[in-house]
Each structure stands twice: as structure tokens, then as C-alpha cells.
Tab-separated table of C-alpha atoms in Angstrom:
chain	number	residue	atom	x	y	z
A	1	MET	CA	67.914	64.878	-12.141
A	2	GLU	CA	69.461	62.344	-10.074
A	3	ALA	CA	67.505	63.911	-7.077
A	4	LEU	CA	64.201	63.606	-8.972
A	5	LEU	CA	64.750	60.005	-10.119
A	6	SER	CA	65.746	59.174	-6.486
A	7	ARG	CA	62.410	60.726	-5.310
A	8	LEU	CA	60.432	58.836	-7.679
A	9	THR	CA	62.041	55.578	-6.749
A	10	LYS	CA	61.226	56.153	-3.126
A	11	LEU	CA	57.689	57.223	-4.211
A	12	GLY	CA	57.242	53.994	-6.199
A	13	VAL	CA	58.534	51.670	-3.372
A	14	GLY	CA	56.325	53.436	-0.963
A	15	LEU	CA	53.278	53.138	-3.216
A	16	ALA	CA	54.263	49.299	-3.825
A	17	LEU	CA	54.541	48.833	0.043
A	18	ALA	CA	51.088	50.610	0.747
A	19	GLY	CA	49.328	48.692	-2.177
A	20	GLY	CA	50.888	45.317	-0.801
A	21	VAL	CA	49.572	46.241	2.823
A	22	VAL	CA	46.260	47.371	1.601
A	23	ASN	CA	45.814	44.135	-0.436
A	24	SER	CA	46.842	41.965	2.493
A	25	ALA	CA	44.172	43.681	4.431
A	26	LEU	CA	41.428	42.659	2.022
A	27	TYR	CA	39.824	39.236	1.360
A	28	ASN	CA	36.961	38.316	-1.016
A	29	VAL	CA	34.079	35.657	-0.279
A	30	GLU	CA	32.850	34.095	-3.421
A	31	ALA	CA	29.206	33.493	-4.409
A	32	GLY	CA	27.764	30.757	-2.619
A	33	CYS	CA	30.349	30.801	0.291
A	34	ARG	CA	31.021	32.238	3.633
A	35	GLY	CA	34.106	33.403	5.633
A	36	VAL	CA	35.244	32.859	9.233
A	37	ILE	CA	38.129	34.764	10.732
A	38	PHE	CA	40.751	33.212	12.868
A	39	ASP	CA	42.492	35.697	14.951
A	40	ARG	CA	45.905	34.702	16.606
A	41	LEU	CA	44.988	36.796	19.665
A	42	SER	CA	41.577	35.881	20.346
A	43	GLY	CA	40.953	32.722	18.332
A	44	VAL	CA	37.938	31.872	15.986
A	45	ARG	CA	35.500	34.969	15.814
A	46	GLN	CA	31.816	34.287	15.831
A	47	THR	CA	30.869	36.498	13.005
A	48	VAL	CA	30.451	35.083	9.590
A	49	SER	CA	31.378	36.946	6.515
A	50	ASN	CA	29.105	37.132	3.804
A	51	GLU	CA	29.610	37.334	-0.184
A	52	GLY	CA	31.903	40.229	-1.154
A	53	THR	CA	35.178	42.078	-0.179
A	54	HIS	CA	36.080	42.475	3.714
A	55	PHE	CA	38.865	43.904	5.699
A	56	LEU	CA	41.181	42.029	8.212
A	57	ILE	CA	44.320	42.744	10.124
A	58	PRO	CA	47.212	41.580	8.184
A	59	PHE	CA	49.463	38.845	9.930
A	60	ILE	CA	47.001	38.624	12.841
A	61	GLN	CA	43.693	37.482	11.190
A	62	THR	CA	43.347	34.808	8.497
A	63	PRO	CA	40.297	34.130	6.581
A	64	ILE	CA	38.758	30.536	6.159
A	65	ILE	CA	36.274	30.134	3.176
A	66	PHE	CA	33.669	27.559	3.351
A	67	ASP	CA	31.663	26.510	0.355
A	68	CYS	CA	27.821	26.701	1.249
A	69	LYS	CA	26.475	25.458	-1.857
A	70	ALA	CA	24.703	22.141	-1.903
A	71	ARG	CA	27.215	19.200	-2.621
A	72	PRO	CA	26.509	15.613	-3.273
A	73	ARG	CA	28.300	12.535	-1.777
A	74	ASN	CA	27.592	8.691	-2.036
A	75	ILE	CA	28.299	6.700	1.061
A	76	PRO	CA	28.157	2.736	0.822
A	77	VAL	CA	27.189	1.149	3.996
A	78	ILE	CA	27.079	-2.881	4.683
A	79	THR	CA	24.601	-3.796	7.294
A	80	GLY	CA	22.234	-6.464	8.379
A	81	SER	CA	18.368	-6.640	8.240
A	82	LYS	CA	16.111	-7.945	11.087
A	83	ASP	CA	16.196	-11.486	9.702
A	84	LEU	CA	19.946	-11.484	9.690
A	85	GLN	CA	20.478	-10.961	6.105
A	86	ASN	CA	23.569	-8.996	4.650
A	87	VAL	CA	22.263	-5.802	2.805
A	88	ASN	CA	24.514	-3.427	0.562
A	89	ILE	CA	23.239	0.109	0.608
A	90	THR	CA	24.595	2.970	-1.227
A	91	LEU	CA	23.049	6.518	0.162
A	92	ARG	CA	23.301	9.550	-1.738
A	93	ILE	CA	23.213	12.865	0.518
A	94	LEU	CA	22.797	16.279	-0.915
A	95	PHE	CA	24.438	18.428	2.068
A	96	ARG	CA	25.563	21.950	2.946
A	97	PRO	CA	26.860	23.491	6.238
A	98	LYS	CA	24.563	25.889	8.104
A	99	PRO	CA	26.129	29.359	7.715
A	100	SER	CA	25.445	30.320	11.306
A	101	MET	CA	27.186	27.305	12.730
A	102	LEU	CA	30.440	27.628	10.687
A	103	PRO	CA	32.561	29.129	13.526
A	104	ASN	CA	31.558	26.420	15.771
A	105	ILE	CA	32.224	23.694	12.891
A	106	PHE	CA	35.497	25.204	12.315
A	107	SER	CA	36.297	25.212	16.016
A	108	THR	CA	35.144	21.692	16.939
A	109	ILE	CA	35.315	19.576	13.555
A	110	GLY	CA	37.515	21.436	11.052
A	111	GLU	CA	37.084	22.449	7.407
A	112	ASP	CA	36.861	18.828	6.303
A	113	TYR	CA	33.674	18.369	8.369
A	114	ASP	CA	32.075	16.410	5.862
A	115	GLU	CA	34.904	13.652	5.740
A	116	ARG	CA	34.601	13.446	9.623
A	117	ILE	CA	30.822	13.593	10.123
A	118	LEU	CA	28.914	12.130	7.285
A	119	PRO	CA	30.269	8.700	6.925
A	120	SER	CA	29.978	7.921	10.720
A	121	ILE	CA	26.353	9.316	11.241
A	122	THR	CA	25.274	7.714	7.963
A	123	ASN	CA	26.520	4.189	8.992
A	124	GLU	CA	24.777	4.604	12.364
A	125	VAL	CA	21.573	5.790	11.094
A	126	LEU	CA	21.322	3.209	8.380
A	127	LYS	CA	22.311	0.085	10.649
A	128	ALA	CA	19.435	1.288	13.128
A	129	VAL	CA	16.725	1.964	10.501
A	130	VAL	CA	17.504	-1.379	8.432
A	131	ALA	CA	17.750	-3.593	11.556
A	132	ARG	CA	13.682	-2.665	11.824
A	133	PHE	CA	12.821	-4.485	8.640
A	134	ASP	CA	13.041	-8.040	7.096
A	135	ALA	CA	15.000	-8.310	3.654
A	136	SER	CA	11.571	-8.529	1.708
A	137	GLU	CA	10.307	-5.591	3.611
A	138	LEU	CA	13.255	-3.577	2.431
A	139	ILE	CA	12.076	-4.196	-1.171
A	140	THR	CA	8.421	-3.873	-0.617
A	141	GLN	CA	8.522	-1.144	1.571
A	142	ARG	CA	11.597	0.818	0.072
A	143	GLU	CA	9.703	4.348	0.173
A	144	LEU	CA	9.231	3.994	4.009
A	145	VAL	CA	12.696	2.970	4.464
A	146	SER	CA	14.030	5.785	2.680
A	147	ARG	CA	11.731	8.564	4.438
A	148	GLN	CA	12.841	7.054	7.993
A	149	VAL	CA	16.316	7.108	7.044
A	150	SER	CA	16.002	10.768	5.639
A	151	GLU	CA	14.208	11.868	8.820
A	152	ASP	CA	16.631	10.268	11.281
A	153	LEU	CA	19.770	11.315	9.318
A	154	ALA	CA	18.605	14.929	8.760
A	155	ASP	CA	17.968	15.118	12.671
A	156	ARG	CA	21.272	13.695	13.322
A	157	ALA	CA	23.128	15.881	11.143
A	158	ASP	CA	21.486	18.906	12.270
A	159	SER	CA	23.209	18.684	15.817
A	160	PHE	CA	26.557	19.364	13.954
A	161	GLY	CA	25.237	22.238	11.991
A	162	ILE	CA	24.850	20.264	8.542
A	163	ILE	CA	21.841	20.786	6.554
A	164	LEU	CA	20.589	17.711	4.330
A	165	ASP	CA	18.649	19.027	1.301
A	166	ASP	CA	18.156	15.295	-0.005
A	167	VAL	CA	18.640	11.820	1.114
A	168	SER	CA	17.897	8.913	-1.246
A	169	LEU	CA	18.596	5.159	-1.259
A	170	THR	CA	20.489	4.529	-4.926
A	171	HIS	CA	21.771	0.996	-4.464
A	172	LEU	CA	20.216	-1.979	-2.415
A	173	THR	CA	21.524	-5.485	-2.846
A	174	PHE	CA	21.554	-8.706	-0.664
A	175	GLY	CA	24.072	-11.445	0.157
A	176	HIS	CA	24.394	-14.407	-2.384
A	177	GLU	CA	22.417	-16.692	-0.281
A	178	PHE	CA	19.256	-14.322	-0.096
A	179	THR	CA	19.450	-13.798	-4.093
A	180	SER	CA	19.760	-17.460	-4.601
A	181	ALA	CA	16.769	-18.237	-2.232
A	182	VAL	CA	14.620	-15.652	-3.906
A	183	GLU	CA	15.613	-17.014	-7.357
A	184	GLN	CA	14.610	-20.561	-6.371
A	185	LYS	CA	11.268	-19.041	-4.919
A	186	GLN	CA	10.630	-17.496	-8.266
A	187	VAL	CA	11.254	-20.699	-10.203
A	188	ALA	CA	9.083	-22.738	-7.869
A	189	GLN	CA	6.215	-19.958	-8.222
A	190	GLN	CA	6.481	-20.393	-11.975
A	191	GLU	CA	6.327	-24.085	-11.833
A	192	ALA	CA	3.296	-24.000	-9.549
A	193	GLU	CA	1.522	-21.555	-12.056
A	194	ARG	CA	2.446	-23.845	-15.014
A	195	ALA	CA	1.102	-26.991	-13.331
A	196	ARG	CA	-2.073	-24.953	-12.207
A	197	PHE	CA	-2.404	-24.057	-16.015
A	198	VAL	CA	-2.108	-27.748	-16.892
A	199	VAL	CA	-4.583	-28.763	-14.294
A	200	GLU	CA	-7.078	-25.956	-15.538
A	201	LYS	CA	-6.667	-27.049	-19.207
A	202	ALA	CA	-7.508	-30.553	-18.586
A	203	GLU	CA	-10.264	-29.524	-16.470
A	204	GLN	CA	-11.525	-27.296	-19.376
A	205	GLN	CA	-11.051	-30.190	-21.770
A	206	LYS	CA	-13.141	-32.425	-19.488
A	207	LEU	CA	-15.871	-30.022	-19.235
A	208	ALA	CA	-15.879	-29.741	-23.133
A	209	ALA	CA	-15.746	-33.445	-23.454
A	210	ILE	CA	-18.863	-33.675	-21.256
A	211	THR	CA	-20.652	-30.995	-23.090
A	212	THR	CA	-20.114	-32.518	-26.390
A	213	ALA	CA	-21.272	-35.880	-25.200
A	214	GLU	CA	-24.264	-34.329	-23.769
A	215	GLY	CA	-24.928	-32.520	-27.013
A	216	ASP	CA	-24.521	-35.726	-28.994
A	217	ALA	CA	-26.902	-37.596	-26.519
A	218	LYS	CA	-29.433	-34.911	-26.989
A	219	ALA	CA	-29.132	-35.035	-30.801
A	220	ALA	CA	-29.450	-38.797	-30.850
A	221	GLU	CA	-32.467	-38.425	-28.611
A	222	MET	CA	-34.065	-35.949	-30.960
A	223	ILE	CA	-33.364	-37.964	-33.855
A	224	ALA	CA	-34.854	-41.018	-32.428
A	225	LYS	CA	-38.099	-39.071	-31.404
A	226	SER	CA	-38.272	-37.761	-34.872
A	227	VAL	CA	-37.810	-41.188	-36.295
A	228	GLU	CA	-40.358	-42.480	-33.964
A	229	GLU	CA	-42.925	-39.670	-35.102
A	230	ALA	CA	-42.340	-39.481	-38.722
A	231	GLY	CA	-41.433	-43.003	-39.448
A	232	GLU	CA	-38.635	-44.023	-42.241
A	233	GLY	CA	-39.414	-40.793	-44.066
A	234	LEU	CA	-36.847	-38.672	-42.091
A	235	ILE	CA	-34.049	-41.202	-42.710
A	236	GLN	CA	-34.752	-41.314	-46.502
A	237	LEU	CA	-34.533	-37.468	-46.550
A	238	ARG	CA	-31.330	-37.385	-44.866
A	239	LYS	CA	-29.976	-39.925	-47.322
A	240	LEU	CA	-31.158	-37.920	-50.214
A	241	GLU	CA	-29.543	-34.849	-48.757
A	242	ALA	CA	-26.289	-36.525	-48.257
A	243	ALA	CA	-26.398	-38.082	-51.864
A	244	GLU	CA	-27.089	-34.628	-53.185
A	245	GLU	CA	-24.009	-33.162	-51.223
A	246	ILE	CA	-21.842	-35.882	-52.376
A	247	ALA	CA	-22.917	-35.577	-56.193
A	248	GLY	CA	-22.346	-31.935	-55.872
A	249	LEU	CA	-18.753	-32.400	-54.639
A	250	MET	CA	-18.084	-35.065	-57.242
A	251	SER	CA	-19.250	-32.921	-60.035
A	252	LYS	CA	-16.672	-30.304	-59.229
A	253	SER	CA	-13.923	-32.766	-59.645
A	254	ARG	CA	-11.946	-33.532	-62.991
A	255	ASN	CA	-12.206	-36.914	-64.535
A	256	ILE	CA	-15.353	-38.356	-62.575
A	257	SER	CA	-17.954	-40.122	-64.639
A	258	TYR	CA	-21.281	-41.547	-63.434
A	259	LEU	CA	-22.752	-44.716	-64.668
A	260	PRO	CA	-26.475	-45.216	-63.896
A	261	PRO	CA	-27.743	-48.729	-62.936
A	262	ASN	CA	-28.433	-51.188	-65.889
A	263	GLN	CA	-26.487	-48.980	-68.200
A	264	SER	CA	-23.155	-49.490	-70.068
A	265	VAL	CA	-22.613	-45.925	-71.462
A	266	LEU	CA	-20.584	-43.798	-69.264
A	267	LEU	CA	-22.065	-40.310	-68.559
A	268	SER	CA	-19.583	-37.810	-67.505
A	269	LEU	CA	-20.731	-35.316	-64.939
A	270	ASN	CA	-17.930	-32.587	-65.720
A	271	PRO	CA	-19.529	-30.302	-68.350
A	272	ASN	CA	-16.034	-29.721	-69.924
């Protein structure tokens, strides 16, 4: 019985050791990742491991796993425009490493390649592009600025084995002096528009007054001509029409009485 237990113990230990050796000889590459092998004898191997389970030599080879999925990064930069205005820009970059370049990236830059490369090349490219434009052009031609930054930065990152899926300007502000100058310009433009409106209003009022005066003159001329042709009959007709209108208005008012000439009895025009 003791011999059997001893054999089982030895078997269990042997299986445990074998399982440990096999487990140490395997490594996994998760979805969206790639692996690079560092060999203590030959250095970094130039083959890249795809997703899945792979073998290695325990204690001799070490796997380094790189995340190849696109990742975002915001990089703020302070630079100057063509007219020497301070510009604060924040660039949002969506990046990932080029799988075939991973051995070279690990050998020359390291696993933290994004920390070492992206801020420096972004700062370099942004300063070069922004220096071509005035402060006002950075606002009016923002799409052109963003496209040039994207193209130049993509070319610069490609030399380091980095792919940029998207580059966009998310924040663009200027120094206090330029901002104050823009505000003062806007206020001056509003005041100029207000003054122009006042001038145009006065001009319209002047034209209206001239038109009214011309109309009155024309009416007076026509009345004078009619009087000349028809005599005093037109004037008498207008008097009768005015008297009729006044009588109609008075008849609609309360407590109004009418006293004809040479008569002392009051005649009420109100039927009530």
C-alpha cells in the first residue's frame, strides 16, 4: 500500500512538473493584438505572432504583446501663427501600430512608442502648418488647416511604423490680446451697422416727406384747377359733404341736441 502511494505521489509530481513546463511553453495573443518574441540568444525575432495560442522556449524566449486596435489620444500644443499670434490647439489622434513594423518598433523605440513619438511629431507638424496661416485664416480656413495637419502628420508617423486612422482639431483658441481685438472689431462693426441703419432711416423719412409734399402739391393743383373750371360749386359740395359727415358723427353721440336758426325749441338728434 505504501509503495502504491509513493508511486502515485511521484506520478502526481511528475505530471505537475510536466504541466508547468507545457504551460510555460505556451502564450496567448488576444483579439486585436500581435506578439513579438524576444530571444535571449538571438535578440528580437522578426516574425510577428498573430491572434491565438503559440509555443516558445521557456526561460529563453519572452513574448511581448502589442495592442493593435485603434486608440485615441489628445495632444495639446501651443504655437504661433504667421502674424505672431499665440494659438492653443488640441489635436485628437486615432492611432495604431503597423503589425509588420512591431519588431522594429520594439527594438528601436519600446513598448511605450506612443508616449515617445506622438507628442514630438505632433508638436513639430502643428508648428510648421500653423505658421503658414494668419490667425484669421486659421478660423476661416479651419478645414484646410486640419487636412494639411492630417496629411503631414500621417506621413511623419508612417516613418515610425504608426498608422493614423483619424486626425482632427478639437480645440482652437487664441491669446487674450487677439481675442480682445476681435471683440472690439465686432463692436465697431455693430456700431457701424447701427449708424448706417440710422442714416438709411433718415433718408427714407426724407424721401417720404418729399413724396407727401409732392402729393399735397399735386392735390392742391388739382383742386385749384377744378375750382377754376367749376367755380364755387365744388367748394359748396365739399362743405355739404363735411357737414353731413359731422352731423352723422354727432347723431351717434349721447346728449347731443341741435338748434336750427331762428328757433328756440331744442331738437334732439338722438332717437332714444
